[in-house]
Coordinates of C-alpha atoms (C1' of nucleotides) in Angstrom, one line a residue:
Chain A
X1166 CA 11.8 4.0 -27.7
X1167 CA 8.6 3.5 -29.1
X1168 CA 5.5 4.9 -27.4
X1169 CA 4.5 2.1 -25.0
X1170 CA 8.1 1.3 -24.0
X1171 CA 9.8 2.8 -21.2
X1172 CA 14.0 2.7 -22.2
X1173 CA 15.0 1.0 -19.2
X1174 CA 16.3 -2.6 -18.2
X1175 CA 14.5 -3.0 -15.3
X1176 CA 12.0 -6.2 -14.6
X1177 CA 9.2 -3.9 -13.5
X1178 CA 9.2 -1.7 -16.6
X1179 CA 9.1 -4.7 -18.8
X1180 CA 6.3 -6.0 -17.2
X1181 CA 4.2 -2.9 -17.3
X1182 CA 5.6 -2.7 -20.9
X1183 CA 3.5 -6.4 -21.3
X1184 CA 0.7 -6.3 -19.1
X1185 CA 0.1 -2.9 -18.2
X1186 CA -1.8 -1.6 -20.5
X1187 CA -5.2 -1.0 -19.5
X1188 CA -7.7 -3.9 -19.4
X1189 CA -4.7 -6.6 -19.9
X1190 CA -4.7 -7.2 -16.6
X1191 CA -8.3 -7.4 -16.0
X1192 CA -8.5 -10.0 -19.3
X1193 CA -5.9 -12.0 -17.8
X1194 CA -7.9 -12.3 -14.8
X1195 CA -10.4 -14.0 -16.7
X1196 CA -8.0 -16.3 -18.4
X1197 CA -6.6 -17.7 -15.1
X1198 CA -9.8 -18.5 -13.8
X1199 CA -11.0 -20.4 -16.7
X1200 CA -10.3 -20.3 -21.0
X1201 CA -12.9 -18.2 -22.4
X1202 CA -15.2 -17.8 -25.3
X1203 CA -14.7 -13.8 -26.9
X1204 CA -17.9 -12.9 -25.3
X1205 CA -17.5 -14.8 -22.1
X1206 CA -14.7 -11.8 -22.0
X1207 CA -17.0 -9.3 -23.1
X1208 CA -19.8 -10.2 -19.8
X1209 CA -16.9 -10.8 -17.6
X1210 CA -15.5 -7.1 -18.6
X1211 CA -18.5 -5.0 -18.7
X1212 CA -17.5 -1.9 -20.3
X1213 CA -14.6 -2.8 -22.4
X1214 CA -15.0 -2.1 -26.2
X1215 CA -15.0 -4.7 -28.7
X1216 CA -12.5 -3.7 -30.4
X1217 CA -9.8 -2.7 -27.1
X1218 CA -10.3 -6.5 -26.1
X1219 CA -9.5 -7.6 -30.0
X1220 CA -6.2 -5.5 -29.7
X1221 CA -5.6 -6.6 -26.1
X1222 CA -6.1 -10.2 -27.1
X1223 CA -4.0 -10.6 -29.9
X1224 CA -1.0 -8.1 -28.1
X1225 CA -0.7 -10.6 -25.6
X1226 CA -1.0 -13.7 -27.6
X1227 CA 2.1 -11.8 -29.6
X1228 CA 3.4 -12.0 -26.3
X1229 CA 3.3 -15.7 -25.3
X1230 CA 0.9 -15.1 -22.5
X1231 CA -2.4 -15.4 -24.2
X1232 CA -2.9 -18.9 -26.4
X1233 CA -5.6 -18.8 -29.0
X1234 CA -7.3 -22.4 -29.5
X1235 CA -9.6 -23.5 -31.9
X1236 CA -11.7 -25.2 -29.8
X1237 CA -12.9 -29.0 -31.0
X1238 CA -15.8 -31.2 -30.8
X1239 CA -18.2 -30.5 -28.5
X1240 CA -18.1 -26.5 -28.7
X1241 CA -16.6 -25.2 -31.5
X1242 CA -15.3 -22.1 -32.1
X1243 CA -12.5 -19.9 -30.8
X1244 CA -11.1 -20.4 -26.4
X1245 CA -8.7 -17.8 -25.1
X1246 CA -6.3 -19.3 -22.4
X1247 CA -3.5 -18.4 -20.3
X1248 CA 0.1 -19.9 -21.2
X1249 CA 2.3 -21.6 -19.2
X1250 CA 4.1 -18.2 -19.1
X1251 CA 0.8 -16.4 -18.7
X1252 CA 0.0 -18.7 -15.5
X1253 CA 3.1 -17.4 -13.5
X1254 CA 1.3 -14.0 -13.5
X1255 CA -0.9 -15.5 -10.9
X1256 CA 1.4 -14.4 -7.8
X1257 CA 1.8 -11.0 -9.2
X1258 CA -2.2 -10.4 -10.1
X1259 CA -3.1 -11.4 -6.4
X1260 CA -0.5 -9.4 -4.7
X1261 CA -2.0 -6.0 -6.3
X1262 CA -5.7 -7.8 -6.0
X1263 CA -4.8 -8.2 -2.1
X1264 CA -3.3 -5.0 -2.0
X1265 CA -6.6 -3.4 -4.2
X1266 CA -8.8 -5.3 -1.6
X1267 CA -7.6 -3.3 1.2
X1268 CA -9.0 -0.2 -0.7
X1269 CA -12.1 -1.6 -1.9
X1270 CA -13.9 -0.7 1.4
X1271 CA -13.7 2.7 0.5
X1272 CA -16.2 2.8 -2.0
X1273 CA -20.2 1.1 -1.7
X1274 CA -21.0 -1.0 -4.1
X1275 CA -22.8 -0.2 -6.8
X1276 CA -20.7 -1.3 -8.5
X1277 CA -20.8 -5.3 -9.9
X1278 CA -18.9 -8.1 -8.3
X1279 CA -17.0 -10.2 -11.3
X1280 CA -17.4 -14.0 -10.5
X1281 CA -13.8 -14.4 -11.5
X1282 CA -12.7 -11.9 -8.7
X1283 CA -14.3 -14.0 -6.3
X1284 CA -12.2 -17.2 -7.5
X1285 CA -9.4 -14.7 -7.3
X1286 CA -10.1 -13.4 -4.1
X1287 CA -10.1 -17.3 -2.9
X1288 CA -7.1 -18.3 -4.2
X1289 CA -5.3 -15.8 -2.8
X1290 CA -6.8 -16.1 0.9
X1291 CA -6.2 -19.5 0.7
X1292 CA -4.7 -20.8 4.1
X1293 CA -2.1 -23.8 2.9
X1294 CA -0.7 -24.8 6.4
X1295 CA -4.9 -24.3 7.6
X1296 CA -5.7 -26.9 4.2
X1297 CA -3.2 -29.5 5.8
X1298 CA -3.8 -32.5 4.5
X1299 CA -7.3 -31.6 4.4
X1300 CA -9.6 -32.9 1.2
X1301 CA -13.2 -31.5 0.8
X1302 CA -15.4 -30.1 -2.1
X1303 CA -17.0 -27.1 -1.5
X1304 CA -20.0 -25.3 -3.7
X1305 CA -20.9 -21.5 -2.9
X1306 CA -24.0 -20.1 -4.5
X1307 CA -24.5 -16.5 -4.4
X1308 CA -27.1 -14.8 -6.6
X1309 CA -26.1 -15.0 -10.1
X1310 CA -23.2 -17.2 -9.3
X1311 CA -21.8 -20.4 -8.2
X1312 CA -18.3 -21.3 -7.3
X1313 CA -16.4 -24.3 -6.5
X1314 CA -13.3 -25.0 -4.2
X1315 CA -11.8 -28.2 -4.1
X1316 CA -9.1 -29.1 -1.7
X1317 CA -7.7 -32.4 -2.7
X1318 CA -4.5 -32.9 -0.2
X1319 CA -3.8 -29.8 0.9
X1320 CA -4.1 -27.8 -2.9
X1321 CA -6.8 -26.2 -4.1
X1322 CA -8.8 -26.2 -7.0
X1323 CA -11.2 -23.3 -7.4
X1324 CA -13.3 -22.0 -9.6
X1325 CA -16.6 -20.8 -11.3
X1326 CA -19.1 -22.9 -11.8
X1327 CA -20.8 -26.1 -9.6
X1328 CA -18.3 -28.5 -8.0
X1329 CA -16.5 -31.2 -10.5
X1330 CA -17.7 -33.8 -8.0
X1331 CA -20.8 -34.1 -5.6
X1332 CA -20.0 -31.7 -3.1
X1333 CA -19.3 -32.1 0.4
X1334 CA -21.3 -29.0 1.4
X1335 CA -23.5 -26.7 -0.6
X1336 CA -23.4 -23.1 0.8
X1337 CA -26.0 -20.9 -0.7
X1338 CA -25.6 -17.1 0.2
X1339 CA -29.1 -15.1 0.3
X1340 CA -30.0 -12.4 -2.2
X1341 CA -29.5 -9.8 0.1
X1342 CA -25.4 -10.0 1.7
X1343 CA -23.1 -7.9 -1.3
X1344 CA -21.4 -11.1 -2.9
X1345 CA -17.7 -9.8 -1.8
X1346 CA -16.0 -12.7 -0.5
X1347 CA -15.4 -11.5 2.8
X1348 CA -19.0 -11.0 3.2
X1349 CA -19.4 -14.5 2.3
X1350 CA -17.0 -15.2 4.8
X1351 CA -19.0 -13.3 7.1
X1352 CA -22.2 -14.8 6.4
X1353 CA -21.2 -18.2 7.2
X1354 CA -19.9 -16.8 10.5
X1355 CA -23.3 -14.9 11.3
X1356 CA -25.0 -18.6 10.2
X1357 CA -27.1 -16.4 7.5
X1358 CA -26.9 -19.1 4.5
X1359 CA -28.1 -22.3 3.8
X1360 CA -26.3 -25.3 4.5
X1361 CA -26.8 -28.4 2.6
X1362 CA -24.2 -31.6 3.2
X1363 CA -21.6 -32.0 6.1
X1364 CA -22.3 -29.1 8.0
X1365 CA -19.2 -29.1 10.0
X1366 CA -17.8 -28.1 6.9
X1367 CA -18.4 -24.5 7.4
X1368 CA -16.1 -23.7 10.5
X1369 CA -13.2 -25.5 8.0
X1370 CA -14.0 -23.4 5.1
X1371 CA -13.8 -20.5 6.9
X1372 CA -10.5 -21.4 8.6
X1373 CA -9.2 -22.5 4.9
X1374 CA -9.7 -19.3 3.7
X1375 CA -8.0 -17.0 5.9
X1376 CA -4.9 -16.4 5.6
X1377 CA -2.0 -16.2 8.4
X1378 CA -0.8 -12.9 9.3
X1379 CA 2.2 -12.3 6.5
X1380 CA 5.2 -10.5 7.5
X1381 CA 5.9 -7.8 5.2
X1382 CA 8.1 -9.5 3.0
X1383 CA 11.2 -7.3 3.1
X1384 CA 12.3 -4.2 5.9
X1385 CA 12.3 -1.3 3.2
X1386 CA 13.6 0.9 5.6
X1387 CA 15.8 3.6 4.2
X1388 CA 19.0 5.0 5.8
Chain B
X1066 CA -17.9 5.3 -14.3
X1067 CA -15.3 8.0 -15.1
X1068 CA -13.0 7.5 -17.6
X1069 CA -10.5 5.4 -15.5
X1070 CA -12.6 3.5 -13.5
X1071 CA -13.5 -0.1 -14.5
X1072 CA -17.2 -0.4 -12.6
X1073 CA -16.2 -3.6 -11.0
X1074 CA -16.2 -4.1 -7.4
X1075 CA -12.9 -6.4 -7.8
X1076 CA -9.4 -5.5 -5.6
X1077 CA -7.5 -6.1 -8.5
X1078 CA -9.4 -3.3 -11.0
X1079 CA -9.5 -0.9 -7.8
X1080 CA -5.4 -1.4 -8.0
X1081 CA -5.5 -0.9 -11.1
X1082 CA -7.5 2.5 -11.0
X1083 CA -5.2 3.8 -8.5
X1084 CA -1.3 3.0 -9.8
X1085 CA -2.5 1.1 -12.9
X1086 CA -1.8 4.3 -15.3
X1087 CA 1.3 4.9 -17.0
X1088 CA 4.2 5.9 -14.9
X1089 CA 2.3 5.5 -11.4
X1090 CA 4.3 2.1 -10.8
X1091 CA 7.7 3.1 -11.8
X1092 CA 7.2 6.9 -9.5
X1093 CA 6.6 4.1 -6.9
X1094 CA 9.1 2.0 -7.2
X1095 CA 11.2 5.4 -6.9
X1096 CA 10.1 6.1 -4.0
X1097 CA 9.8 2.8 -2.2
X1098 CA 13.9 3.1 -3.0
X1099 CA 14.4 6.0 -1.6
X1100 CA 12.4 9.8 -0.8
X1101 CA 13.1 11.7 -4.1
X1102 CA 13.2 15.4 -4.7
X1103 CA 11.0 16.3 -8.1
X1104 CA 14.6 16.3 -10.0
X1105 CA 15.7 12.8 -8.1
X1106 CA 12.3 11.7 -10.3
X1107 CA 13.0 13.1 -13.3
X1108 CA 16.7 11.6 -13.3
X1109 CA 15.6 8.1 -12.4
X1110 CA 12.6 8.1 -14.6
X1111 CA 14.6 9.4 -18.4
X1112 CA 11.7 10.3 -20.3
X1113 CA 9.1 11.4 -18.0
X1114 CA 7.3 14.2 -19.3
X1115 CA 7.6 16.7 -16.5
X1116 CA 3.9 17.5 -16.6
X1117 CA 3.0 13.7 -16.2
X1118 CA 5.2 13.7 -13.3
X1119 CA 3.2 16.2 -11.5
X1120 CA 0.1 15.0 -12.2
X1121 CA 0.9 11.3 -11.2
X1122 CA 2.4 13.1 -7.8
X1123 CA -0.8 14.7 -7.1
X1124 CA -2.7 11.5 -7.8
X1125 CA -0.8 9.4 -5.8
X1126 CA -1.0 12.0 -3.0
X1127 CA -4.6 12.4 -3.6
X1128 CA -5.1 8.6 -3.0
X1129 CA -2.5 8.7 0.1
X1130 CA 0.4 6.6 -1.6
X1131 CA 2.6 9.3 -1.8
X1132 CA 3.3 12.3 0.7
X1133 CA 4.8 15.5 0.1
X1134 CA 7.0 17.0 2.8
X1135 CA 8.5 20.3 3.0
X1136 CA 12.2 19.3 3.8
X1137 CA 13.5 21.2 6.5
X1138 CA 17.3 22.2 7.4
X1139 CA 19.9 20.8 5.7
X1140 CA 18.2 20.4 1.9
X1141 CA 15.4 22.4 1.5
X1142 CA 12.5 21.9 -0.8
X1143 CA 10.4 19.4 -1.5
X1144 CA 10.6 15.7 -0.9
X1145 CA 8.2 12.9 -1.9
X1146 CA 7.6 9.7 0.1
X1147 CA 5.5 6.9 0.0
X1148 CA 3.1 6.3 3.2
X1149 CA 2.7 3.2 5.1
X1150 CA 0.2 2.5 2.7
X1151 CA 1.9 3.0 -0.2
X1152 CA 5.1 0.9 1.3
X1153 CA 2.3 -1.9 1.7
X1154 CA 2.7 -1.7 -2.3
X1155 CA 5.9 -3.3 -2.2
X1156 CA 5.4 -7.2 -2.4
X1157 CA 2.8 -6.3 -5.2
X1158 CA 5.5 -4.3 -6.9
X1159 CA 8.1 -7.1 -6.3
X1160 CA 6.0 -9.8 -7.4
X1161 CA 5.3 -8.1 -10.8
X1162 CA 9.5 -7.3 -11.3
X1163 CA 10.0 -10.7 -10.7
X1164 CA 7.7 -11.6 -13.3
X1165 CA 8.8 -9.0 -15.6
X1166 CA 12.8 -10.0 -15.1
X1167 CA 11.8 -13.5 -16.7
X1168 CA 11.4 -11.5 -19.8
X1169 CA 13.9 -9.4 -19.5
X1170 CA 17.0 -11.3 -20.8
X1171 CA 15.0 -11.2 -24.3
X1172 CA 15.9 -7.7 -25.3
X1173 CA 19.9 -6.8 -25.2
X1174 CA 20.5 -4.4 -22.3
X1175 CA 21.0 -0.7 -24.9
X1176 CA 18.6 0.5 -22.0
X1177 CA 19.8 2.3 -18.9
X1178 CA 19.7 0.4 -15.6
X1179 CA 18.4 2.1 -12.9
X1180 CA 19.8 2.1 -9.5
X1181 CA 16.5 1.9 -8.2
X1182 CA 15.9 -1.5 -10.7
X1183 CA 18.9 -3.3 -8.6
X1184 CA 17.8 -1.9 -5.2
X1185 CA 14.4 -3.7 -6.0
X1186 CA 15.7 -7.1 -7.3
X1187 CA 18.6 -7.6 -4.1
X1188 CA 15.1 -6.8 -1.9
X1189 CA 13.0 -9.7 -4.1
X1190 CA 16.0 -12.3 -4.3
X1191 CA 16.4 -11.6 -0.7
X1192 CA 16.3 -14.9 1.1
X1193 CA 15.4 -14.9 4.5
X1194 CA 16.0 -18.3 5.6
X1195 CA 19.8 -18.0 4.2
X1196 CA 20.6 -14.6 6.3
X1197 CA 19.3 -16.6 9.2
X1198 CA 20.7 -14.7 12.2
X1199 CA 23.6 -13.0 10.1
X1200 CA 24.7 -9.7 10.7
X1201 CA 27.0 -7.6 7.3
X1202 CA 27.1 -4.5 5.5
X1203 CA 28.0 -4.8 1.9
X1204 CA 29.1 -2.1 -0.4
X1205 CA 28.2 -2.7 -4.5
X1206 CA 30.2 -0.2 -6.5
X1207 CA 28.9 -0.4 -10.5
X1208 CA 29.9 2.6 -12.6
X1209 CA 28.1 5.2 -12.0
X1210 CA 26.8 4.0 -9.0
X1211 CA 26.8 2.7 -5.5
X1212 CA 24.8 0.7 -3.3
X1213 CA 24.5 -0.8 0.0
X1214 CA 23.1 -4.0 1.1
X1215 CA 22.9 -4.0 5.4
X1216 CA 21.4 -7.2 6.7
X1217 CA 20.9 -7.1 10.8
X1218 CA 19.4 -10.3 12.4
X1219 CA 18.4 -11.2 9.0
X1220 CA 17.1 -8.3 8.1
X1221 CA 17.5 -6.5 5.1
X1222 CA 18.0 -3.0 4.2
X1223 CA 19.0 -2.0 1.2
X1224 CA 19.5 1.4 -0.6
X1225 CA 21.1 3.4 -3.2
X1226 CA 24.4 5.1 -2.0
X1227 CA 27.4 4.1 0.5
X1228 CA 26.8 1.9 3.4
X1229 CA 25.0 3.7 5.9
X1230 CA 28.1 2.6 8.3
X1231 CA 31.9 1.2 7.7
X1232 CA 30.8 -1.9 5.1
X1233 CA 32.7 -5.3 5.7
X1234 CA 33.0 -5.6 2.5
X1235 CA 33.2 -3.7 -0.6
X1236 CA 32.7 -5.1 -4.0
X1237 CA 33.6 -3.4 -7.5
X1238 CA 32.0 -4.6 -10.2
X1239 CA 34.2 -4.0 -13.3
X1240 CA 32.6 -1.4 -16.4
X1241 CA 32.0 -4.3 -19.2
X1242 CA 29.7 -5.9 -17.1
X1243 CA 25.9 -5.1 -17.7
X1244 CA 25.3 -4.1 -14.1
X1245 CA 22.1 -6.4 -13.9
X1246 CA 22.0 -7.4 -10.7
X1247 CA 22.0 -11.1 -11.7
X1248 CA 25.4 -10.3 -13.7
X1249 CA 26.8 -8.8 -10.3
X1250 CA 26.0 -12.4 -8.9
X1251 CA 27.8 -13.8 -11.9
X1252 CA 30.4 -11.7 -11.8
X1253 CA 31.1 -12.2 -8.6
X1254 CA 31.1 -15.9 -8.7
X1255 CA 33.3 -15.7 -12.4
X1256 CA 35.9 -13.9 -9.5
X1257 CA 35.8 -11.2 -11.8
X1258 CA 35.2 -8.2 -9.5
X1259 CA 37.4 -6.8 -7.2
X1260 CA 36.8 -7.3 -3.3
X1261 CA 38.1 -5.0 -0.4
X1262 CA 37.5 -6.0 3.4
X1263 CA 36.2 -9.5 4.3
X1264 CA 36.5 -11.3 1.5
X1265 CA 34.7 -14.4 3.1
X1266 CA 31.6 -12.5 2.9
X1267 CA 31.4 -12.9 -1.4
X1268 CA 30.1 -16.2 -0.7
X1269 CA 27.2 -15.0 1.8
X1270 CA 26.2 -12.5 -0.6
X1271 CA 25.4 -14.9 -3.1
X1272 CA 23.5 -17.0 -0.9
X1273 CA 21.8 -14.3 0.8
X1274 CA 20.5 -13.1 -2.7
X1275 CA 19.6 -16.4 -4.3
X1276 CA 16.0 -16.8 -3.6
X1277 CA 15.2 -20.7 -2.8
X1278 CA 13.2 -22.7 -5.0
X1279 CA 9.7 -21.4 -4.3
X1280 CA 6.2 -23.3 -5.5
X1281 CA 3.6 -21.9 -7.1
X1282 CA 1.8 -20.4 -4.2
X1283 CA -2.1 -21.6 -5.3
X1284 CA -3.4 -24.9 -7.7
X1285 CA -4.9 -22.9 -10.6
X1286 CA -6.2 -25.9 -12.5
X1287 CA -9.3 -25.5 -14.1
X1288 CA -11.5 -28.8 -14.0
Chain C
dC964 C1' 18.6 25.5 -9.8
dC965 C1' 14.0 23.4 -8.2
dG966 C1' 9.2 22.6 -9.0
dA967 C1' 6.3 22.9 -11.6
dA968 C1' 2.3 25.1 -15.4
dT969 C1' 1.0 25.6 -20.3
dC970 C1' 0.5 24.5 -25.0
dC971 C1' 0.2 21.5 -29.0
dG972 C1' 0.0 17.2 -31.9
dC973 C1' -0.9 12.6 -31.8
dA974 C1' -1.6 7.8 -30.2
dG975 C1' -4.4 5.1 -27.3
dT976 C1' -9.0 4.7 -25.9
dG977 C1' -14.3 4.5 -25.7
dA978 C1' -18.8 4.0 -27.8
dT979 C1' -21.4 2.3 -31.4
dA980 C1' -22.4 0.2 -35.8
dC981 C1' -21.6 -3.3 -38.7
dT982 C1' -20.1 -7.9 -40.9
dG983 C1' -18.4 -12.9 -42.2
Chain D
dC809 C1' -20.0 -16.1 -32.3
dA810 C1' -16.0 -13.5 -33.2
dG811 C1' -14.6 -10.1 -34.4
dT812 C1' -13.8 -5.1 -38.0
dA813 C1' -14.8 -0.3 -39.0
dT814 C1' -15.6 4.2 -37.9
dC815 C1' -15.1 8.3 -35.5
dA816 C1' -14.9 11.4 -31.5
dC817 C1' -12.3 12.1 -27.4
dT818 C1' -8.7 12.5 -24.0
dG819 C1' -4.5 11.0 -21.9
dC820 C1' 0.1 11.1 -23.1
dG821 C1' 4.7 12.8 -25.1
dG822 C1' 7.6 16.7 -26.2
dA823 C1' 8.9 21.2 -25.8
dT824 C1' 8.9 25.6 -23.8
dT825 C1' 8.1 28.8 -20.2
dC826 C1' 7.5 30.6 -15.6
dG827 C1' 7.7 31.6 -10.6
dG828 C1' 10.3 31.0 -6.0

DNA sequence: CCGAATCCGCAGTGATACTG
DNA sequence: CAGTATCACTGCGGATTCGG
């Protein structure tokens, strides 16, 4: 067994053995929220070394998860992006992102708020019976930031950066609310940001993006 | 920002920062299995440095996923647990060994199994809708080990050892095959293990543990 | 026997400088 | 922009030892 591998055939092992490394899964956060430029990594991971996210990158492009593109015409240059196989992370990174979340509160923070956790931290609130059949095109600014979430029949599209299409409602958080999500969420409940567009807009955002009450999903109870 | 702490206010590199390190996840799957004794650790974990063990312990404690109790009468010593907290770990956990188990059938099985690896994947192929209102106790018997599958008004409970009560059925998996839980499901439907009690019940099993078709739970498109 | 603590060598990591 | 190169550091693996 070589250094990083743990001997056993067990899915979890395997999958640490992959992605859990330190900084993969942060990098593949990045992916799944959009392809990125080398030093779009590099601000979306303050702190990592240059040469960690080099290793990282091409371990799990060896890996089938990470896809390296030459990207063509109109910016050229190299894109990182998820694969197919790197996509069906996603459930797995917002179950310990959901789970993280319920620690986060724990600490103030000084620390900085990625953009991409936001995204993150909207997918997996997401409310799909709440969507319904629901279509709308959200834009969040925040200081720094602007987001997107598009709900086109019930499925959501979100993401960094202003709305694909006009949007039906601009919501523009001030300078001074800590850009977590759930103070967003907040926010717009306490009517402290700007609204801009179809107004009623707000009350279905915020029901969109709270999740149901989940039952745990299996009784773990031991004998 | 201490060594292994990422500086980002983001649930997913808090989760990271508390069972990201090496070992943390695979103590906890231990544990979400069963309460181990140091030495129940040590023998479900081959490998382990024994100092790396205690240290992770103490971690783990330290961040209150993982109690130690002072066992009273009939074994003495020491016994780890997870808390509620670190129970609320599981779906996180499961959702990364599903993941993981897609990858797993790459690499020919010279690696141990580990009880606590099957105990994990009948809880995630658990399907609720299929036990419906169902009531059975199963016994698996795979060399070297047993386990029990109990599911009462649908609910599951599953652990390492004999049934916690007379099972209804018992099923023997013969020693050629790779116990993989997904080969046990093979096997049984090949009719190649040997069944003692209601035999009727074979068929529930399968059904019981094959997960249904699930969707991708969230539209990741990037526009 | 259980539940560790201690020591050492090395691989993985972090910080910075540098280059095609 | 997209990485290498260098080097110090520390977490990890492996073994041994130690106290209840």
């Amino acid at each position: 067994m070589t250094r990083r591998e743990f001997g056993q055939h067990c899915g979890l092992a395997r999958a640490l053995e992959l992605v859990g490394e330190r900084w993969a899964m942060l990098i593949i956060r990045e992916l799944l929220v959009r392809p990125c430029r080398y030093t779009d990594l590099i601000e979306g991971l303050p702190g990592i070394p240059t040469n960690m996210l080099s290793t990282r990158l091409k371990e799990l492009e060896q890996a089938g998860i990470v896809e390296r593109r030459i990207a063509s015409a109109p910016q050229r240059g190299v894109v990182y992006a998820v694969t197919e196989h790197g996509r069906s992370l996603e459930p797995a990174l917002i179950a310990l992102a959901v789970w993280g979340n319920t620690r986060l509160n724990e600490q103030q923070p000084t620390d900085l708020v990625p953009p991409s956790s936001l995204v993150i931290s909207m997918r997996a609130r997401f409310n799909r019976e709440a969507a319904g059949g629901m279509s709308a095109v959200w834009e969040i600014r925040v200081p720094e930031t602007v987001l997107h979430a598009v709900v086109t029949d019930g499925q959501l599209t979100a993401g960094i950066g202003p709305a694909p299409s006009k949007p039906d409602l601009v919501v523009t958080v001030p300078g001074e609310v800590v850009p977590t999500f759930r103070n967003v969420l907040e926010a717009i409940a306490a009517g402290k940001v700007e609204l801009t567009g179809r107004r009623s807009l707000a009350g279905a955002f915020t029901r969109v993006f709270t999740p149901q009450q989940q039952a745990l999903s299996v009784s773990a109870r031991t004998v």
